[in-house]
Coordinates of C-alpha atoms in Angstrom, one line a residue:
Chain A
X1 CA 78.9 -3.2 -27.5
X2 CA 78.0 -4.9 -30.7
X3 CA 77.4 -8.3 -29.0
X4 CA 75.5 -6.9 -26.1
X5 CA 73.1 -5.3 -28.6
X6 CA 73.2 -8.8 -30.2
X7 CA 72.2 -10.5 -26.4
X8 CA 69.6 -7.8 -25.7
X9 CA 67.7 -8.4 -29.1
X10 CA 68.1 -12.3 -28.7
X11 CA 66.5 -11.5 -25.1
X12 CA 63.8 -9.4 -25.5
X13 CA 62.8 -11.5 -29.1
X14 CA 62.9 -14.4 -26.6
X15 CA 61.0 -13.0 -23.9
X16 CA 58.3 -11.8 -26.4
X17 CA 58.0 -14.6 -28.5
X18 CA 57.1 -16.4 -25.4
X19 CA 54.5 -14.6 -24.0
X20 CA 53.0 -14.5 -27.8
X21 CA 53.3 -18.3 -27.7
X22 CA 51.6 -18.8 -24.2
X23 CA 48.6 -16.5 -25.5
X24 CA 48.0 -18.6 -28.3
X25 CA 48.3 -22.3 -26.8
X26 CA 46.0 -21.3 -23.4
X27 CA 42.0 -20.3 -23.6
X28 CA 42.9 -17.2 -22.1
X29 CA 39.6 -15.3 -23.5
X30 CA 38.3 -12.0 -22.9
X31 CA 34.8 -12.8 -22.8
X32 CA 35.8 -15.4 -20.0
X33 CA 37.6 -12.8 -17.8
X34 CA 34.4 -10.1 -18.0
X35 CA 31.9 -12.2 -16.7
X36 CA 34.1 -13.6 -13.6
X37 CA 33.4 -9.8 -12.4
X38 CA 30.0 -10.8 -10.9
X39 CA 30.9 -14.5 -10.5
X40 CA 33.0 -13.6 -8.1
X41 CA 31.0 -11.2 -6.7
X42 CA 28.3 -13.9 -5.9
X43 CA 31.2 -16.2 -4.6
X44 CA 32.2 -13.4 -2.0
X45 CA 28.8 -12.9 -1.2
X46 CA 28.0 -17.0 -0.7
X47 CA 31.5 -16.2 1.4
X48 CA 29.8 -13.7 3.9
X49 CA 29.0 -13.7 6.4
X50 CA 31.9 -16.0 7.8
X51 CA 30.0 -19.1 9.5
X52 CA 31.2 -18.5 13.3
X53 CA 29.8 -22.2 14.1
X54 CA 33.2 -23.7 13.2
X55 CA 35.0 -22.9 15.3
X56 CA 35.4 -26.3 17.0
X57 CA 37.2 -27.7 13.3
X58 CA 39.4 -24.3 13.2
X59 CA 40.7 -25.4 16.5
X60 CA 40.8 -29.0 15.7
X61 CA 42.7 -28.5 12.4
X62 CA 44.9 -25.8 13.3
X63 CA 46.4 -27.8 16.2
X64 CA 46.5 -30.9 13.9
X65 CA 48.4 -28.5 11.1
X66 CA 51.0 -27.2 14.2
X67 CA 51.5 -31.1 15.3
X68 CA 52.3 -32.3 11.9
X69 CA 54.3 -29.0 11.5
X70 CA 56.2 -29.3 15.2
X71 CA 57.0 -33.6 14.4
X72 CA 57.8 -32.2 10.6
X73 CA 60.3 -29.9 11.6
X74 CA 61.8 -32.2 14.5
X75 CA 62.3 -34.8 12.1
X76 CA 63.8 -32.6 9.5
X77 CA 66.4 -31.7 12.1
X78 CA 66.9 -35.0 13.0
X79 CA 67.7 -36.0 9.5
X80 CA 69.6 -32.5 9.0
X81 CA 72.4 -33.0 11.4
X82 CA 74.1 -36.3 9.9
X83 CA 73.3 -34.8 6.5
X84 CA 74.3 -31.2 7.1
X85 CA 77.7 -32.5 8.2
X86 CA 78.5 -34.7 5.1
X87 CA 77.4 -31.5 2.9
X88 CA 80.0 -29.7 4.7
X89 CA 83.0 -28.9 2.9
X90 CA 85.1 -28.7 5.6
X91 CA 84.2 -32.1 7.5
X92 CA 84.6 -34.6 4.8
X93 CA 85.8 -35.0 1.1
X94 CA 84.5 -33.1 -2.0
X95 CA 83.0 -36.4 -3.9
X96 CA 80.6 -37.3 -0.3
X97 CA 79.6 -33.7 -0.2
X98 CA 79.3 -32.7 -3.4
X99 CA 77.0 -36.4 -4.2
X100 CA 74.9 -35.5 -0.5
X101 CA 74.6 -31.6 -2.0
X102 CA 73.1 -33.2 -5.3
X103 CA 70.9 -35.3 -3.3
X104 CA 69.1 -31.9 -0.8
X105 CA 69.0 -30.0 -4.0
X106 CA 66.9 -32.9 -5.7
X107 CA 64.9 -33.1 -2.7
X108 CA 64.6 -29.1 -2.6
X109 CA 63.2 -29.7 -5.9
X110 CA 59.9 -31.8 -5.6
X111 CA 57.3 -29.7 -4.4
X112 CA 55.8 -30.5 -0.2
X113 CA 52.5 -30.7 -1.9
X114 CA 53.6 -33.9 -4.6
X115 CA 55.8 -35.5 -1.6
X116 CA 52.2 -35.1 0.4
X117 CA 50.1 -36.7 -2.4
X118 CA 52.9 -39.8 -2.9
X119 CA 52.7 -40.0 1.0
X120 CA 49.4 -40.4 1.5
X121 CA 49.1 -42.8 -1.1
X122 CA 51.6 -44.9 1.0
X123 CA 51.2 -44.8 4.4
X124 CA 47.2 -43.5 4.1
X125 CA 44.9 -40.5 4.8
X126 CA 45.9 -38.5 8.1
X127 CA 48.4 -36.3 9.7
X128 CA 51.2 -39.0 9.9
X129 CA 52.1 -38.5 5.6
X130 CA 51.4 -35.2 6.0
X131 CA 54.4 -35.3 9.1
X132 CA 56.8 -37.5 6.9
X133 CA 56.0 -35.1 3.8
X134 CA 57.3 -31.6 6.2
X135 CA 60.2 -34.2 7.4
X136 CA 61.5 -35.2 4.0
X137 CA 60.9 -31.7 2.2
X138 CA 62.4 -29.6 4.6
X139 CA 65.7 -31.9 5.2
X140 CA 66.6 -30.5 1.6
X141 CA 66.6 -26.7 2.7
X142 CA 67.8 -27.2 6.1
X143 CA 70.4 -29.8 5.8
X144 CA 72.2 -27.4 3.3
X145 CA 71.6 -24.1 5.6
X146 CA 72.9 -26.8 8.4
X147 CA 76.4 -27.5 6.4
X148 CA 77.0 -24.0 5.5
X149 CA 76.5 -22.9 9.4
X150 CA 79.4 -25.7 10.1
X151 CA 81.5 -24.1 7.2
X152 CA 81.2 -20.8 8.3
X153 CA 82.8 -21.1 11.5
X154 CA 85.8 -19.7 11.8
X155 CA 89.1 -22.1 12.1
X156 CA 91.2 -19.3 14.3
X157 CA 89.7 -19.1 17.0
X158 CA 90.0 -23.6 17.7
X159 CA 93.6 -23.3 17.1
X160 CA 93.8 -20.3 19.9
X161 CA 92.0 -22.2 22.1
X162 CA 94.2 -25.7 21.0
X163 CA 97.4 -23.6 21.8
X164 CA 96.1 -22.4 25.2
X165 CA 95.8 -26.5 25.8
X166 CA 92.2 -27.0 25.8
X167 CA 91.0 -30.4 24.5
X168 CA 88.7 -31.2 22.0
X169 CA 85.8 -31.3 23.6
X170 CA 86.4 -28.2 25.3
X171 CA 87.4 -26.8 21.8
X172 CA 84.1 -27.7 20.4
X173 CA 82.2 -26.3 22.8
X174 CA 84.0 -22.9 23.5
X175 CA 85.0 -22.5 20.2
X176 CA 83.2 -24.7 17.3
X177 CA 79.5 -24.3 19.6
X178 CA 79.2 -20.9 20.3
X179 CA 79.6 -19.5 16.7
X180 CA 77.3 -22.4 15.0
X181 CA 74.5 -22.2 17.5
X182 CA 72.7 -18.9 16.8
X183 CA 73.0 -20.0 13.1
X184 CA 71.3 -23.0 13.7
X185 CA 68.5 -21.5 15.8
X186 CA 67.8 -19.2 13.3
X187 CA 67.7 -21.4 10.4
X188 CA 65.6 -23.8 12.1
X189 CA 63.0 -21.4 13.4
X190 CA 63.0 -20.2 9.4
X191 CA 62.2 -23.4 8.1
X192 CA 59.8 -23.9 11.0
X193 CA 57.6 -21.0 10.0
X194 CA 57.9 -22.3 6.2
X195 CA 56.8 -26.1 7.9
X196 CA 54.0 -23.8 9.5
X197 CA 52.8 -22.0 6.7
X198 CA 53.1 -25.0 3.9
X199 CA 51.3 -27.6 6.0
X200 CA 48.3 -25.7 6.4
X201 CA 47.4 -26.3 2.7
X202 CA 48.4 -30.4 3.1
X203 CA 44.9 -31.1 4.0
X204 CA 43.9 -30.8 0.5
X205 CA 45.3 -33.9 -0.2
X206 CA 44.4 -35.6 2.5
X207 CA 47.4 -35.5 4.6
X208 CA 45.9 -34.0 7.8
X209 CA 45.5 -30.7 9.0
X210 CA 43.4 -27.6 8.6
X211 CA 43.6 -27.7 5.0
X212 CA 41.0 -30.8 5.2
X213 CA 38.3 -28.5 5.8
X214 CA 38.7 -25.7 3.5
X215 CA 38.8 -28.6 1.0
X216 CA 35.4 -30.4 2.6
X217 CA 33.8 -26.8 2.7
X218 CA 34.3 -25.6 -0.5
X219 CA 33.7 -29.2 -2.0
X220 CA 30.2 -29.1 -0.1
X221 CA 29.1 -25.6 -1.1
X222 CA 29.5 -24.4 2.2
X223 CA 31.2 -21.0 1.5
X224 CA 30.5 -19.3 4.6
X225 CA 32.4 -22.0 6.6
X226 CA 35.3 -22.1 4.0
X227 CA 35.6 -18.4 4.7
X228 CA 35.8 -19.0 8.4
X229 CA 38.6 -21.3 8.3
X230 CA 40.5 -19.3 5.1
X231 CA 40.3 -16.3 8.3
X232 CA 42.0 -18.2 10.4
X233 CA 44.5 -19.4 8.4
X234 CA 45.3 -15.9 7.5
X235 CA 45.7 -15.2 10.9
X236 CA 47.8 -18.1 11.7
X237 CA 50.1 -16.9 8.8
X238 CA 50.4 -13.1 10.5
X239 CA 51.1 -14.6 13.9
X240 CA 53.7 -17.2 12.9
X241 CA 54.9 -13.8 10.6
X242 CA 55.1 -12.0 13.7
X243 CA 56.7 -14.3 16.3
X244 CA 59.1 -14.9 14.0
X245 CA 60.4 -12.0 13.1
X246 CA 60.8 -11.0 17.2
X247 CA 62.6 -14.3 17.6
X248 CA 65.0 -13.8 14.3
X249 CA 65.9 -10.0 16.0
X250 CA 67.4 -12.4 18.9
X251 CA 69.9 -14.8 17.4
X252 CA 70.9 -11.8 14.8
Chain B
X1 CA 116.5 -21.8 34.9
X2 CA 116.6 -23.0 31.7
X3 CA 116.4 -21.5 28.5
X4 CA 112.6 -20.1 27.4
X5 CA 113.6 -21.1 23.9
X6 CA 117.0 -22.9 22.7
X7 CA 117.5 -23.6 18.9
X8 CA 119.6 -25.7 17.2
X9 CA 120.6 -26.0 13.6
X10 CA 116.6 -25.6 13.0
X11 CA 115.1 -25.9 9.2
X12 CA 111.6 -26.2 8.1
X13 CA 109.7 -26.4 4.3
X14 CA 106.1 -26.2 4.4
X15 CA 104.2 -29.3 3.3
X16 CA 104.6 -29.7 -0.6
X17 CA 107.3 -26.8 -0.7
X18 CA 110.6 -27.6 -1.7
X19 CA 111.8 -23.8 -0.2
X20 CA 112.1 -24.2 3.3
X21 CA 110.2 -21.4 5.3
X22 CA 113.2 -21.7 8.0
X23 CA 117.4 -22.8 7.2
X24 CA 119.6 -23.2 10.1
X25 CA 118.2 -21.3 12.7
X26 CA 119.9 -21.1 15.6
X27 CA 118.8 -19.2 18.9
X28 CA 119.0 -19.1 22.8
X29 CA 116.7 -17.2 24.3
X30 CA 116.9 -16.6 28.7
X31 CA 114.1 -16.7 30.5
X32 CA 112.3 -12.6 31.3
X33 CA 114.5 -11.3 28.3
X34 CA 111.9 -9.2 25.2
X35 CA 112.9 -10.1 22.3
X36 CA 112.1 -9.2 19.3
X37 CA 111.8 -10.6 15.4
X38 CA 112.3 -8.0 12.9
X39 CA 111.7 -8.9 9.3
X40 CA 109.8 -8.2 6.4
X41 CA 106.7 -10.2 5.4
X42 CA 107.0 -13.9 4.3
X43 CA 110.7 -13.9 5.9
X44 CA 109.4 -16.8 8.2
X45 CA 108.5 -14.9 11.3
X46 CA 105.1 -16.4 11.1
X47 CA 106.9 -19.8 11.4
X48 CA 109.2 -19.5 13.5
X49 CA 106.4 -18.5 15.9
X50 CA 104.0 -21.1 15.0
X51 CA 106.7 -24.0 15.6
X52 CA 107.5 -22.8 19.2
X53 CA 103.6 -22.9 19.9
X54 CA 103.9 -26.5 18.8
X55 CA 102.1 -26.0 15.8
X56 CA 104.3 -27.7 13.2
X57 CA 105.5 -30.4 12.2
X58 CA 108.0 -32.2 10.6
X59 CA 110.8 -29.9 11.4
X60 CA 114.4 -30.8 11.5
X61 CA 117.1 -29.6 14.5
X62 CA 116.3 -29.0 18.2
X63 CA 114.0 -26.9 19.6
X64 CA 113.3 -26.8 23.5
X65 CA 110.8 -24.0 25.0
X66 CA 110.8 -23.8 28.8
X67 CA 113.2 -27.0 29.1
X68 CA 111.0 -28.9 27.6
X69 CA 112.1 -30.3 23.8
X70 CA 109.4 -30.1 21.1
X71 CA 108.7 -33.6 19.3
X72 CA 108.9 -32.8 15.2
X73 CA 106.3 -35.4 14.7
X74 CA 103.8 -34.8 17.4
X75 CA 102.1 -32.1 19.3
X76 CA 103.5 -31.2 22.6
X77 CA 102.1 -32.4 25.7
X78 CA 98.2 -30.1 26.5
X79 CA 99.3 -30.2 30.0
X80 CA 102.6 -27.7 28.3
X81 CA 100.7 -25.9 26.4
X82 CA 99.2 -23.3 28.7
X83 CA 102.7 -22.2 29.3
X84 CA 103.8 -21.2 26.2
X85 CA 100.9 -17.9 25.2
X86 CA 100.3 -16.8 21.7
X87 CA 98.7 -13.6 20.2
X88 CA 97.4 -14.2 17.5
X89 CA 98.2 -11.9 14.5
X90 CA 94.1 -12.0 13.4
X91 CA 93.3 -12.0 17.4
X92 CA 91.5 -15.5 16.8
X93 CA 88.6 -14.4 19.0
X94 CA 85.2 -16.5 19.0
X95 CA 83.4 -12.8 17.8
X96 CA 80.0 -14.1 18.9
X97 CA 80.9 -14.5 22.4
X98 CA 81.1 -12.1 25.3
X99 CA 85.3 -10.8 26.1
X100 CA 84.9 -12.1 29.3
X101 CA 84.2 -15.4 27.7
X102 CA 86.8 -15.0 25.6
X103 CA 89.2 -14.4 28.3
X104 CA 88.1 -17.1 30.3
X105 CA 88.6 -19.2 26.9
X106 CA 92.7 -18.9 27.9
X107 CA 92.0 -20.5 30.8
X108 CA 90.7 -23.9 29.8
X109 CA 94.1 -25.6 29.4
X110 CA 94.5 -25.1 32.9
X111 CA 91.6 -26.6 34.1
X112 CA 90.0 -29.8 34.9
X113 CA 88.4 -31.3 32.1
X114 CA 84.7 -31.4 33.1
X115 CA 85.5 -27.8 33.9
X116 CA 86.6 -26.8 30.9
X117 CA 83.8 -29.0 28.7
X118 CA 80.8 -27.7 31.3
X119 CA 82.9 -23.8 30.9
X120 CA 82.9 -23.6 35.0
X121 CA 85.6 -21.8 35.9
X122 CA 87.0 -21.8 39.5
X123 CA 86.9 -18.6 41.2
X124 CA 90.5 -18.3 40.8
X125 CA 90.4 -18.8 37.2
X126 CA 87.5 -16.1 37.1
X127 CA 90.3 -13.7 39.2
X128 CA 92.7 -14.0 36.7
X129 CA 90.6 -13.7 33.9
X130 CA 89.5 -10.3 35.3
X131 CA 93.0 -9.8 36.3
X132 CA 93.9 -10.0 33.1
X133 CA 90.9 -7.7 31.6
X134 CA 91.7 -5.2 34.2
X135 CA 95.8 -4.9 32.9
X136 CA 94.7 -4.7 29.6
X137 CA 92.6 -1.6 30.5
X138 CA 89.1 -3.3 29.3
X139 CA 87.6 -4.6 32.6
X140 CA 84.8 -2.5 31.9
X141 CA 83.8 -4.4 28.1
X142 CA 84.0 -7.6 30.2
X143 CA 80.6 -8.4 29.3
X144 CA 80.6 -6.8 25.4
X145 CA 80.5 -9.2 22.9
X146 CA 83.8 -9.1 20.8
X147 CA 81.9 -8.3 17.5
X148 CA 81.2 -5.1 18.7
X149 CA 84.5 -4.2 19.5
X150 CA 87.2 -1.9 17.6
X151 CA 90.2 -3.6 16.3
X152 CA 92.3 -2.1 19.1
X153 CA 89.6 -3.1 21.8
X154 CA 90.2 -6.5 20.2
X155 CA 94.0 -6.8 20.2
X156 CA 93.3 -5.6 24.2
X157 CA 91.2 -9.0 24.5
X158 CA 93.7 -11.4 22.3
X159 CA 96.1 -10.2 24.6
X160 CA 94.0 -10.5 27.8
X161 CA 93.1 -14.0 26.7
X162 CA 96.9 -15.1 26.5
X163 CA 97.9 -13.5 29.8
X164 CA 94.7 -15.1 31.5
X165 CA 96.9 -18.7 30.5
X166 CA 99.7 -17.2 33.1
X167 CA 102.0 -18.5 30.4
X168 CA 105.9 -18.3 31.0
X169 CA 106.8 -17.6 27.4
X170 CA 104.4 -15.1 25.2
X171 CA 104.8 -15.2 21.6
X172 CA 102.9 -12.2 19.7
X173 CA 103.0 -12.5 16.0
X174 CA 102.6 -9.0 14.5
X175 CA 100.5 -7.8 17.4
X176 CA 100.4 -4.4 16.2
X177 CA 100.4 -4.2 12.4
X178 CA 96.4 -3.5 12.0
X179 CA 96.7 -0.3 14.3
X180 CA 97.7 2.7 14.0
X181 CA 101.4 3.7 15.6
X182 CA 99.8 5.4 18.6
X183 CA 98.0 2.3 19.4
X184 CA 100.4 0.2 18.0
X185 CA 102.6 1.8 21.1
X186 CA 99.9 1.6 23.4
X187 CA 99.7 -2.4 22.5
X188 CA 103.3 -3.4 22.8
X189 CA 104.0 -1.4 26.1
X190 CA 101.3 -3.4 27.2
X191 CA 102.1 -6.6 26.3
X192 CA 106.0 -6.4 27.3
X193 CA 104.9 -4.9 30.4
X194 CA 102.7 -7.3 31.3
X195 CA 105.5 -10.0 30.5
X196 CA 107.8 -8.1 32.8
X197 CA 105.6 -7.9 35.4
X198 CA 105.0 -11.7 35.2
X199 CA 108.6 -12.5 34.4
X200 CA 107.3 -14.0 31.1
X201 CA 109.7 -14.5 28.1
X202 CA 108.1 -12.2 25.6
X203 CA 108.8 -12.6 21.9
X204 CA 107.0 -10.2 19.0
X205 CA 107.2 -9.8 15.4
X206 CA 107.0 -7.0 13.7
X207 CA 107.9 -5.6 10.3
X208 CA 108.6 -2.1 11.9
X209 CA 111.9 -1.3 12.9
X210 CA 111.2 1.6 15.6
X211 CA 108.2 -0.5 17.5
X212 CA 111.0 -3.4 17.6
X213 CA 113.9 -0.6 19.1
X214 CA 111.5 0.9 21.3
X215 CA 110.2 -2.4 23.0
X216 CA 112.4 -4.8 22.9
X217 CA 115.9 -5.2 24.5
X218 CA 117.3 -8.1 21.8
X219 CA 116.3 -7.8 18.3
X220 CA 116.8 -10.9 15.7
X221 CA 116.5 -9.9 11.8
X222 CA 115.1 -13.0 9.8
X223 CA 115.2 -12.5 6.3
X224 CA 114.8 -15.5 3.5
X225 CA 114.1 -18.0 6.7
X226 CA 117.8 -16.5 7.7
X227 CA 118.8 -15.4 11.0
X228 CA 120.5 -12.4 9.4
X229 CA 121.8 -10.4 12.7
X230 CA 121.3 -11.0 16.6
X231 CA 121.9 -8.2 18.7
X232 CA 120.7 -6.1 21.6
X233 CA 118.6 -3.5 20.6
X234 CA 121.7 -0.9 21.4
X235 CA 124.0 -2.1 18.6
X236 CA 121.1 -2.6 16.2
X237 CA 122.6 -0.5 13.9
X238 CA 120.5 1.6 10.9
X239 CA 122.4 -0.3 8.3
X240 CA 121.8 -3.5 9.7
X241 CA 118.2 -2.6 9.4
X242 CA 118.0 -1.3 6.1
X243 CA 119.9 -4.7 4.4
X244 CA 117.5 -6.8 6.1
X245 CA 114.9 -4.9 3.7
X246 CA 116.7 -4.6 0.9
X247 CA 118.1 -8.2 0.2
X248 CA 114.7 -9.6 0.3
X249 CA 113.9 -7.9 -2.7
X250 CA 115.6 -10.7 -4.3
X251 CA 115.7 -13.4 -2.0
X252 CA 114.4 -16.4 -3.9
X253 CA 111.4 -18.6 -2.4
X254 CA 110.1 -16.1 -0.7
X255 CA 106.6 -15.7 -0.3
X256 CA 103.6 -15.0 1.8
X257 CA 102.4 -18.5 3.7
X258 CA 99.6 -19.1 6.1
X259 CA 100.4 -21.0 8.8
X260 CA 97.7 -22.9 10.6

């Protein structure tokens, strides 16, 4: 009891010490925060009505932002399979898996947005580092999802299926196939949606998509038109939300 | 006919034990005959099982099932296999698939292998898949898929699945010890009825003395990896029984051991 009353006062001195600390360092002023009231206000009203006439770049960029989301995704599956199997315990030895797990959780680590900006400093402005940026961040999350679907299956049921003679082949697809697949659908439609929903802000640094013109309309002053395309990003969002919820209730 | 299992002088240790799991076991078996091996847990029933289903290796002694001797450093033959049916203690079902699936699953050994990679069964390995459903009692789950199934439901399919492999020797390893005894009844009438009907060699473990006196006409007692009594199921006497139990207590090196 004594040492937990020790932790929680070491905690909560801890916790308070750093929100003290944060308050001093930033300009986080009062005065500041009570005139951003009608600032905002102004911005809101710059904001509407929504400028219908754009309709033409909502279209353009959101099927630019699904393209660089759709190659994203199919390159992060590429990459995913070799890699998901040596992550998996059960395929090959603990120092390859454990070295590959380090790697995905270092990639897991750098933001899309960073991996975006370093991309389109290499390859150029466009969709195409945008589409390498998706590929290389989401191989971290779905390689790992991708070795723990392989180590979750279930070794009984291949040795019934070895005892009743069938081959390896047959074993992997009776057996091995048929418990990793829905896993794998699932997983990948997940990260899809998070491809989706994280490459419609990519534009903003120049790596393609309808992200480009919030950035261009907000840069120019041209409010209304920002708040166009911010609507139909918000919708995009719901309607990947949606789809994707109906298609997780399938492979549950 | 020959033997469905003949034994000689047969002792196993498991990989990295020094203990073996099995010490001179010796055991003839005729073809049709029920037989079954009583014993408590970690007495080596597992193994003794698992080795006639080809699983092991590195055995010493003779072993032939269905006249055919096992090779102690290599599987047997997959064309062999199908013949020899095992129940699997944790049914070993794929839970994501349907029980007709499942079912069918026995049948792959026995067919062509584009068949059984492209899962096309012949119509006559569909009839004896639902042959086997429908003498199980569960043609009517056929298209269920196994995770939604009770554990007796599943046993039904484990079982349905070995019989769809028409095998000539059925080996159950504790096929009733997750149910309760009117199931557990329910089961083993089933399955030694089923062998009977096929004239299939059926061989159960069980750690219950009764369910081994009411089903089977021969009953072995492995204790320690010891064959400690052979007998028919009439001269199994209640003494017999309840030394098998009690000198385990302090049989050395015995423990409980998956076998894969």
């Amino acid at each position: 009891m004594r040492f937990r009353g020790f932790g929680g006062f070491a905690a909560s001195t801890l916790v308070a010490g750093a929100i003290l600390w944060s308050f001093m360092t930033t300009d986080v002023e009062f005065s500041r925060l009570l005139s951003a009231g009608p600032r905002i206000a102004e911005f809101l009203g710059r904001m509407f009505p929504p400028d219908p006439t754009v309709m033409r770049e909502i279209m353009k960029g959101g099927a630019e932002t699904l393209r660089i989301a759709i190659l994203g995704s199919l390159g992060a599956v590429v990459l995913s399979a070799p890699l998901g199997i040596l992550a998996s315990e059960t395929m090959v030895s603990p120092p390859l898996y454990r070295t590959v797990r380090t790697l995905l959780a270092f990639i897991r680590a750098i933001p899309l947005i960073l991996v975006a900006m370093l991309m389109v400093g290499a390859v150029g402005l466009g969709p195409l580092p945008g589409i390498i940026a998706v590929a290389f961040h989401a191989t971290g999350m779905l390689a790992k999802f991708y070795a723990e679907a392989i180590d979750g299956v279930s070794r009984a049921p291949i040795a019934a299926l070895e005892s009743a003679g069938a081959g390896p082949l047959a074993r992997l697809r009776h057996a091995i196939w048929p418990q990793m697949a829905p896993v794998i659908a699932r997983d990948t439609i997940f990260r899809f949606e998070l491809n989706l929903r994280e490459s419609l802000i990519l534009g903003i640094v120049g790596a393609g998509g309808i992200g480009f013109y919030i950035q261009t309309y907000v840069r120019s002053f041209q409010y209304d038109k920002a708040a166009s395309v911010t609507l139909a990003v918000i919708v995009m969002v719901v309607a990947i939300e949606a789809i994707n919820v109906a298609l997780r209730r399938r492979f549950a | 006919m020959s033997p469905a299992v003949q034994i000689d002088d047969l002792s196993f240790a498991h990989p990295g034990s020094d203990l073996p799991a099995l010490e001179r076991i010796s055991l003839l078996v005729p073809p049709g005959e029920s037989i079954a091996l009583l014993g408590p847990s970690g007495a080596g029933k597992t193994t003794l099982l698992a080795l006639l289903d080809g699983r092991l290796r590195g055995w010493q002694g003779r072993t032939s099932v269905l006249g055919a001797s096992l090779d102690p450093d290599r599987p047997p033959l997959r064309a062999r296999r199908p013949d020899t049916g095992f129940v699997f203690q944790e049914f070993a079902l794929v839970e994501r698939s349907t029980v007709l699936r499942n079912v069918l699953n026995g049948r792959l050994g026995r067919m062509s292998p584009l068949r059984a990679l492209m899962g096309s069964p012949t119509s006559h390995d569909l009839e004896t898949a639902l042959a086997a459903l429908a003498d199980c009692g569960i043609a009517d789950l056929a298209e269920r898929r196994v995770d939604s199934l009770s554990g007796g439901q599943r046993q039904r399919v484990a079982i349905a699945r070995c019989l769809a492999q028409e095998p000539r020797l059925i080996l159950a390893d504790e096929p009733v010890s997750s149910l309760d005894p009117a199931r557990a009844a329910e089961i083993l009438t089933l399955l030694t009825g089923a062998a009977r009907a096929r004239g299939a060699t059926a061989m159960f473990s069980s750690h219950q003395p009764d369910l081994a006196r009411r089903f089977a006409q021969r009953i072995v007692g492995i204790s320690g990896g010891r064959i400690v009594f052979d007998v028919p199921t009439s001269d199994l006497s209640e003494e017999a029984t309840a030394n098998l139990y009690r000198d385990t207590e302090r049989m050395p090196g015995v423990g409980l051991r998956a076998v894969s």
